[in-house]
Amino acid sequence: MSQGAGARSFHLERCSALTVTDCHAELPLAHNGNPAWTLTDCRSLSLINCTATGAPVHGYEVRGPDSSDIRFVGYTSEDPGAYGFHLSEITGVTLSACSVSGGVQGIDCDSTTPPRAVQVLGCTLTGQSDRAITNPPPGTV
């Protein structure tokens, strides 16, 4: 996991069997184009009670063909520039008791490289300028 004070964002790549709790990404710098949180090719992660505030693009971006079994519990994304959550190529992601306020879309499921086995349980998605959830894969709860 990398996190730089200058970037004010988190990037997890090729992590497995990891739990992250109570971390906050606030106002990531717009010029670097980073989401507040990026998870790439990670497996078996639990992310609990973390937040993203004022991300220039996405609050949380989960991507990569080797990404699987990711759980977000009690997460918050406030005023993202684009999406609260952007999901691409992942198999098995659960968003539980999460909230997204603002942004263009609360949860964006990439239509080119869609996620599979997405669960959205007890989440609150408010104030999006477009839609709360876009391109949910078949079977999304």
mmCIF file of the C-alpha atoms, coordinates in Angstrom:
data_MODEL
# 
_entry.id   MODEL 
# 
loop_
_atom_site.group_PDB 
_atom_site.id 
_atom_site.type_symbol 
_atom_site.label_atom_id 
_atom_site.label_alt_id 
_atom_site.label_comp_id 
_atom_site.label_asym_id 
_atom_site.label_entity_id 
_atom_site.label_seq_id 
_atom_site.pdbx_PDB_ins_code 
_atom_site.Cartn_x 
_atom_site.Cartn_y 
_atom_site.Cartn_z 
_atom_site.occupancy 
_atom_site.B_iso_or_equiv 
_atom_site.pdbx_formal_charge 
_atom_site.auth_seq_id 
_atom_site.auth_comp_id 
_atom_site.auth_asym_id 
_atom_site.auth_atom_id 
_atom_site.pdbx_PDB_model_num 
ATOM 1   C CA . MET A 1 1   ? 0.000   0.000   0.000   1.00 0.00 ? 1   MET A CA 1 
ATOM 2   C CA . SER A 1 2   ? 1.348   3.375   -0.866  1.00 0.00 ? 2   SER A CA 1 
ATOM 3   C CA . GLN A 1 3   ? 0.176   6.732   0.382   1.00 0.00 ? 3   GLN A CA 1 
ATOM 4   C CA . GLY A 1 4   ? 1.864   10.026  -0.088  1.00 0.00 ? 4   GLY A CA 1 
ATOM 5   C CA . ALA A 1 5   ? 1.203   13.152  1.930   1.00 0.00 ? 5   ALA A CA 1 
ATOM 6   C CA . GLY A 1 6   ? 1.518   15.153  -1.272  1.00 0.00 ? 6   GLY A CA 1 
ATOM 7   C CA . ALA A 1 7   ? -0.987  13.030  -3.200  1.00 0.00 ? 7   ALA A CA 1 
ATOM 8   C CA . ARG A 1 8   ? -3.413  12.536  -0.296  1.00 0.00 ? 8   ARG A CA 1 
ATOM 9   C CA . SER A 1 9   ? -4.631  9.283   -1.820  1.00 0.00 ? 9   SER A CA 1 
ATOM 10  C CA . PHE A 1 10  ? -4.141  5.543   -1.330  1.00 0.00 ? 10  PHE A CA 1 
ATOM 11  C CA . HIS A 1 11  ? -3.051  3.006   -3.951  1.00 0.00 ? 11  HIS A CA 1 
ATOM 12  C CA . LEU A 1 12  ? -3.147  -0.704  -3.184  1.00 0.00 ? 12  LEU A CA 1 
ATOM 13  C CA . GLU A 1 13  ? -1.759  -3.006  -5.862  1.00 0.00 ? 13  GLU A CA 1 
ATOM 14  C CA . ARG A 1 14  ? -1.483  -6.796  -5.869  1.00 0.00 ? 14  ARG A CA 1 
ATOM 15  C CA . CYS A 1 15  ? -2.423  -7.006  -2.191  1.00 0.00 ? 15  CYS A CA 1 
ATOM 16  C CA . SER A 1 16  ? -4.047  -10.077 -0.710  1.00 0.00 ? 16  SER A CA 1 
ATOM 17  C CA . ALA A 1 17  ? -5.597  -11.120 2.596   1.00 0.00 ? 17  ALA A CA 1 
ATOM 18  C CA . LEU A 1 18  ? -5.524  -7.569  3.976   1.00 0.00 ? 18  LEU A CA 1 
ATOM 19  C CA . THR A 1 19  ? -7.849  -5.536  6.196   1.00 0.00 ? 19  THR A CA 1 
ATOM 20  C CA . VAL A 1 20  ? -7.670  -1.726  6.162   1.00 0.00 ? 20  VAL A CA 1 
ATOM 21  C CA . THR A 1 21  ? -9.619  0.241   8.778   1.00 0.00 ? 21  THR A CA 1 
ATOM 22  C CA . ASP A 1 22  ? -10.308 3.878   9.612   1.00 0.00 ? 22  ASP A CA 1 
ATOM 23  C CA . CYS A 1 23  ? -8.188  5.575   6.923   1.00 0.00 ? 23  CYS A CA 1 
ATOM 24  C CA . HIS A 1 24  ? -9.133  8.870   5.301   1.00 0.00 ? 24  HIS A CA 1 
ATOM 25  C CA . ALA A 1 25  ? -8.216  10.363  1.913   1.00 0.00 ? 25  ALA A CA 1 
ATOM 26  C CA . GLU A 1 26  ? -9.099  14.044  1.932   1.00 0.00 ? 26  GLU A CA 1 
ATOM 27  C CA . LEU A 1 27  ? -8.931  16.328  -1.113  1.00 0.00 ? 27  LEU A CA 1 
ATOM 28  C CA . PRO A 1 28  ? -6.529  14.342  -3.314  1.00 0.00 ? 28  PRO A CA 1 
ATOM 29  C CA . LEU A 1 29  ? -4.635  16.735  -5.551  1.00 0.00 ? 29  LEU A CA 1 
ATOM 30  C CA . ALA A 1 30  ? -6.520  17.391  -8.804  1.00 0.00 ? 30  ALA A CA 1 
ATOM 31  C CA . HIS A 1 31  ? -3.439  17.651  -11.020 1.00 0.00 ? 31  HIS A CA 1 
ATOM 32  C CA . ASN A 1 32  ? -2.392  14.036  -10.421 1.00 0.00 ? 32  ASN A CA 1 
ATOM 33  C CA . GLY A 1 33  ? -5.783  12.658  -11.554 1.00 0.00 ? 33  GLY A CA 1 
ATOM 34  C CA . ASN A 1 34  ? -5.830  10.072  -8.780  1.00 0.00 ? 34  ASN A CA 1 
ATOM 35  C CA . PRO A 1 35  ? -8.945  8.649   -7.255  1.00 0.00 ? 35  PRO A CA 1 
ATOM 36  C CA . ALA A 1 36  ? -8.878  8.918   -3.468  1.00 0.00 ? 36  ALA A CA 1 
ATOM 37  C CA . TRP A 1 37  ? -8.528  5.123   -3.284  1.00 0.00 ? 37  TRP A CA 1 
ATOM 38  C CA . THR A 1 38  ? -7.249  2.835   -6.070  1.00 0.00 ? 38  THR A CA 1 
ATOM 39  C CA . LEU A 1 39  ? -7.261  -0.954  -5.721  1.00 0.00 ? 39  LEU A CA 1 
ATOM 40  C CA . THR A 1 40  ? -5.593  -2.807  -8.613  1.00 0.00 ? 40  THR A CA 1 
ATOM 41  C CA . ASP A 1 41  ? -5.394  -6.598  -8.926  1.00 0.00 ? 41  ASP A CA 1 
ATOM 42  C CA . CYS A 1 42  ? -6.091  -7.145  -5.220  1.00 0.00 ? 42  CYS A CA 1 
ATOM 43  C CA . ARG A 1 43  ? -7.660  -10.241 -3.635  1.00 0.00 ? 43  ARG A CA 1 
ATOM 44  C CA . SER A 1 44  ? -9.433  -10.917 -0.360  1.00 0.00 ? 44  SER A CA 1 
ATOM 45  C CA . LEU A 1 45  ? -9.463  -7.368  0.990   1.00 0.00 ? 45  LEU A CA 1 
ATOM 46  C CA . SER A 1 46  ? -11.724 -5.929  3.655   1.00 0.00 ? 46  SER A CA 1 
ATOM 47  C CA . LEU A 1 47  ? -11.874 -2.160  3.871   1.00 0.00 ? 47  LEU A CA 1 
ATOM 48  C CA . ILE A 1 48  ? -13.777 -0.901  6.910   1.00 0.00 ? 48  ILE A CA 1 
ATOM 49  C CA . ASN A 1 49  ? -14.886 2.611   7.923   1.00 0.00 ? 49  ASN A CA 1 
ATOM 50  C CA . CYS A 1 50  ? -12.674 4.510   5.495   1.00 0.00 ? 50  CYS A CA 1 
ATOM 51  C CA . THR A 1 51  ? -13.564 7.752   3.721   1.00 0.00 ? 51  THR A CA 1 
ATOM 52  C CA . ALA A 1 52  ? -12.847 9.741   0.578   1.00 0.00 ? 52  ALA A CA 1 
ATOM 53  C CA . THR A 1 53  ? -13.594 13.460  0.487   1.00 0.00 ? 53  THR A CA 1 
ATOM 54  C CA . GLY A 1 54  ? -13.428 15.704  -2.571  1.00 0.00 ? 54  GLY A CA 1 
ATOM 55  C CA . ALA A 1 55  ? -11.676 13.296  -4.957  1.00 0.00 ? 55  ALA A CA 1 
ATOM 56  C CA . PRO A 1 56  ? -11.030 14.929  -8.355  1.00 0.00 ? 56  PRO A CA 1 
ATOM 57  C CA . VAL A 1 57  ? -12.246 11.783  -10.138 1.00 0.00 ? 57  VAL A CA 1 
ATOM 58  C CA . HIS A 1 58  ? -13.517 8.751   -8.197  1.00 0.00 ? 58  HIS A CA 1 
ATOM 59  C CA . GLY A 1 59  ? -13.757 8.198   -4.477  1.00 0.00 ? 59  GLY A CA 1 
ATOM 60  C CA . TYR A 1 60  ? -12.874 4.498   -4.936  1.00 0.00 ? 60  TYR A CA 1 
ATOM 61  C CA . GLU A 1 61  ? -11.641 2.747   -8.064  1.00 0.00 ? 61  GLU A CA 1 
ATOM 62  C CA . VAL A 1 62  ? -11.406 -1.049  -8.081  1.00 0.00 ? 62  VAL A CA 1 
ATOM 63  C CA . ARG A 1 63  ? -9.955  -2.581  -11.223 1.00 0.00 ? 63  ARG A CA 1 
ATOM 64  C CA . GLY A 1 64  ? -7.863  -5.339  -12.732 1.00 0.00 ? 64  GLY A CA 1 
ATOM 65  C CA . PRO A 1 65  ? -8.519  -8.833  -14.043 1.00 0.00 ? 65  PRO A CA 1 
ATOM 66  C CA . ASP A 1 66  ? -6.957  -10.371 -10.935 1.00 0.00 ? 66  ASP A CA 1 
ATOM 67  C CA . SER A 1 67  ? -9.159  -8.377  -8.522  1.00 0.00 ? 67  SER A CA 1 
ATOM 68  C CA . SER A 1 68  ? -11.553 -10.516 -6.493  1.00 0.00 ? 68  SER A CA 1 
ATOM 69  C CA . ASP A 1 69  ? -13.328 -10.799 -3.158  1.00 0.00 ? 69  ASP A CA 1 
ATOM 70  C CA . ILE A 1 70  ? -13.252 -7.145  -2.059  1.00 0.00 ? 70  ILE A CA 1 
ATOM 71  C CA . ARG A 1 71  ? -15.491 -5.939  0.794   1.00 0.00 ? 71  ARG A CA 1 
ATOM 72  C CA . PHE A 1 72  ? -16.230 -2.313  1.567   1.00 0.00 ? 72  PHE A CA 1 
ATOM 73  C CA . VAL A 1 73  ? -18.005 -1.890  4.908   1.00 0.00 ? 73  VAL A CA 1 
ATOM 74  C CA . GLY A 1 74  ? -19.162 1.473   6.226   1.00 0.00 ? 74  GLY A CA 1 
ATOM 75  C CA . TYR A 1 75  ? -17.326 3.466   3.559   1.00 0.00 ? 75  TYR A CA 1 
ATOM 76  C CA . THR A 1 76  ? -18.104 7.078   2.684   1.00 0.00 ? 76  THR A CA 1 
ATOM 77  C CA . SER A 1 77  ? -17.429 9.006   -0.516  1.00 0.00 ? 77  SER A CA 1 
ATOM 78  C CA . GLU A 1 78  ? -18.281 12.716  -0.349  1.00 0.00 ? 78  GLU A CA 1 
ATOM 79  C CA . ASP A 1 79  ? -18.349 15.015  -3.384  1.00 0.00 ? 79  ASP A CA 1 
ATOM 80  C CA . PRO A 1 80  ? -16.329 12.959  -5.873  1.00 0.00 ? 80  PRO A CA 1 
ATOM 81  C CA . GLY A 1 81  ? -15.623 14.679  -9.205  1.00 0.00 ? 81  GLY A CA 1 
ATOM 82  C CA . ALA A 1 82  ? -17.093 11.722  -11.100 1.00 0.00 ? 82  ALA A CA 1 
ATOM 83  C CA . TYR A 1 83  ? -18.062 8.439   -9.388  1.00 0.00 ? 83  TYR A CA 1 
ATOM 84  C CA . GLY A 1 84  ? -18.262 7.426   -5.761  1.00 0.00 ? 84  GLY A CA 1 
ATOM 85  C CA . PHE A 1 85  ? -17.199 3.892   -6.760  1.00 0.00 ? 85  PHE A CA 1 
ATOM 86  C CA . HIS A 1 86  ? -15.860 2.844   -10.182 1.00 0.00 ? 86  HIS A CA 1 
ATOM 87  C CA . LEU A 1 87  ? -15.762 -0.951  -10.627 1.00 0.00 ? 87  LEU A CA 1 
ATOM 88  C CA . SER A 1 88  ? -13.950 -2.580  -13.572 1.00 0.00 ? 88  SER A CA 1 
ATOM 89  C CA . GLU A 1 89  ? -12.948 -6.218  -14.252 1.00 0.00 ? 89  GLU A CA 1 
ATOM 90  C CA . ILE A 1 90  ? -13.416 -7.313  -10.642 1.00 0.00 ? 90  ILE A CA 1 
ATOM 91  C CA . THR A 1 91  ? -15.083 -10.559 -9.606  1.00 0.00 ? 91  THR A CA 1 
ATOM 92  C CA . GLY A 1 92  ? -16.841 -10.421 -6.245  1.00 0.00 ? 92  GLY A CA 1 
ATOM 93  C CA . VAL A 1 93  ? -17.248 -7.011  -4.666  1.00 0.00 ? 93  VAL A CA 1 
ATOM 94  C CA . THR A 1 94  ? -19.555 -6.198  -1.755  1.00 0.00 ? 94  THR A CA 1 
ATOM 95  C CA . LEU A 1 95  ? -20.520 -2.671  -0.724  1.00 0.00 ? 95  LEU A CA 1 
ATOM 96  C CA . SER A 1 96  ? -22.232 -2.826  2.653   1.00 0.00 ? 96  SER A CA 1 
ATOM 97  C CA . ALA A 1 97  ? -23.585 0.140   4.639   1.00 0.00 ? 97  ALA A CA 1 
ATOM 98  C CA . CYS A 1 98  ? -21.643 2.554   2.411   1.00 0.00 ? 98  CYS A CA 1 
ATOM 99  C CA . SER A 1 99  ? -22.699 6.066   1.456   1.00 0.00 ? 99  SER A CA 1 
ATOM 100 C CA . VAL A 1 100 ? -22.008 8.291   -1.520  1.00 0.00 ? 100 VAL A CA 1 
ATOM 101 C CA . SER A 1 101 ? -23.110 11.908  -1.582  1.00 0.00 ? 101 SER A CA 1 
ATOM 102 C CA . GLY A 1 102 ? -22.708 13.952  -4.741  1.00 0.00 ? 102 GLY A CA 1 
ATOM 103 C CA . GLY A 1 103 ? -20.741 13.179  -7.867  1.00 0.00 ? 103 GLY A CA 1 
ATOM 104 C CA . VAL A 1 104 ? -22.026 12.204  -11.287 1.00 0.00 ? 104 VAL A CA 1 
ATOM 105 C CA . GLN A 1 105 ? -22.846 8.589   -10.374 1.00 0.00 ? 105 GLN A CA 1 
ATOM 106 C CA . GLY A 1 106 ? -22.801 6.811   -7.040  1.00 0.00 ? 106 GLY A CA 1 
ATOM 107 C CA . ILE A 1 107 ? -21.604 3.460   -8.360  1.00 0.00 ? 107 ILE A CA 1 
ATOM 108 C CA . ASP A 1 108 ? -20.330 3.028   -11.914 1.00 0.00 ? 108 ASP A CA 1 
ATOM 109 C CA . CYS A 1 109 ? -19.907 -0.485  -13.257 1.00 0.00 ? 109 CYS A CA 1 
ATOM 110 C CA . ASP A 1 110 ? -17.652 -0.214  -16.311 1.00 0.00 ? 110 ASP A CA 1 
ATOM 111 C CA . SER A 1 111 ? -19.548 -1.332  -19.425 1.00 0.00 ? 111 SER A CA 1 
ATOM 112 C CA . THR A 1 112 ? -16.392 -2.227  -21.399 1.00 0.00 ? 112 THR A CA 1 
ATOM 113 C CA . THR A 1 113 ? -14.807 -4.446  -18.730 1.00 0.00 ? 113 THR A CA 1 
ATOM 114 C CA . PRO A 1 114 ? -17.731 -5.051  -16.366 1.00 0.00 ? 114 PRO A CA 1 
ATOM 115 C CA . PRO A 1 115 ? -17.450 -6.340  -12.815 1.00 0.00 ? 115 PRO A CA 1 
ATOM 116 C CA . ARG A 1 116 ? -19.088 -9.654  -11.872 1.00 0.00 ? 116 ARG A CA 1 
ATOM 117 C CA . ALA A 1 117 ? -20.845 -10.718 -8.670  1.00 0.00 ? 117 ALA A CA 1 
ATOM 118 C CA . VAL A 1 118 ? -21.575 -7.239  -7.291  1.00 0.00 ? 118 VAL A CA 1 
ATOM 119 C CA . GLN A 1 119 ? -23.546 -6.862  -4.049  1.00 0.00 ? 119 GLN A CA 1 
ATOM 120 C CA . VAL A 1 120 ? -24.819 -3.498  -2.817  1.00 0.00 ? 120 VAL A CA 1 
ATOM 121 C CA . LEU A 1 121 ? -26.349 -3.923  0.648   1.00 0.00 ? 121 LEU A CA 1 
ATOM 122 C CA . GLY A 1 122 ? -27.857 -1.130  2.753   1.00 0.00 ? 122 GLY A CA 1 
ATOM 123 C CA . CYS A 1 123 ? -26.010 1.672   0.985   1.00 0.00 ? 123 CYS A CA 1 
ATOM 124 C CA . THR A 1 124 ? -27.167 5.298   0.661   1.00 0.00 ? 124 THR A CA 1 
ATOM 125 C CA . LEU A 1 125 ? -26.565 7.048   -2.672  1.00 0.00 ? 125 LEU A CA 1 
ATOM 126 C CA . THR A 1 126 ? -27.744 10.675  -2.791  1.00 0.00 ? 126 THR A CA 1 
ATOM 127 C CA . GLY A 1 127 ? -27.241 13.849  -4.782  1.00 0.00 ? 127 GLY A CA 1 
ATOM 128 C CA . GLN A 1 128 ? -25.777 12.346  -7.985  1.00 0.00 ? 128 GLN A CA 1 
ATOM 129 C CA . SER A 1 129 ? -26.200 14.498  -11.093 1.00 0.00 ? 129 SER A CA 1 
ATOM 130 C CA . ASP A 1 130 ? -26.833 11.431  -13.300 1.00 0.00 ? 130 ASP A CA 1 
ATOM 131 C CA . ARG A 1 131 ? -27.754 8.093   -11.707 1.00 0.00 ? 131 ARG A CA 1 
ATOM 132 C CA . ALA A 1 132 ? -27.121 6.320   -8.444  1.00 0.00 ? 132 ALA A CA 1 
ATOM 133 C CA . ILE A 1 133 ? -25.931 3.074   -10.134 1.00 0.00 ? 133 ILE A CA 1 
ATOM 134 C CA . THR A 1 134 ? -24.967 2.605   -13.780 1.00 0.00 ? 134 THR A CA 1 
ATOM 135 C CA . ASN A 1 135 ? -24.495 -0.604  -15.770 1.00 0.00 ? 135 ASN A CA 1 
ATOM 136 C CA . PRO A 1 136 ? -25.077 -3.018  -12.871 1.00 0.00 ? 136 PRO A CA 1 
ATOM 137 C CA . PRO A 1 137 ? -24.243 -6.556  -13.988 1.00 0.00 ? 137 PRO A CA 1 
ATOM 138 C CA . PRO A 1 138 ? -27.035 -9.169  -14.025 1.00 0.00 ? 138 PRO A CA 1 
ATOM 139 C CA . GLY A 1 139 ? -27.729 -10.487 -10.545 1.00 0.00 ? 139 GLY A CA 1 
ATOM 140 C CA . THR A 1 140 ? -26.581 -7.362  -8.703  1.00 0.00 ? 140 THR A CA 1 
ATOM 141 C CA . VAL A 1 141 ? -28.385 -7.142  -5.379  1.00 0.00 ? 141 VAL A CA 1 
# 
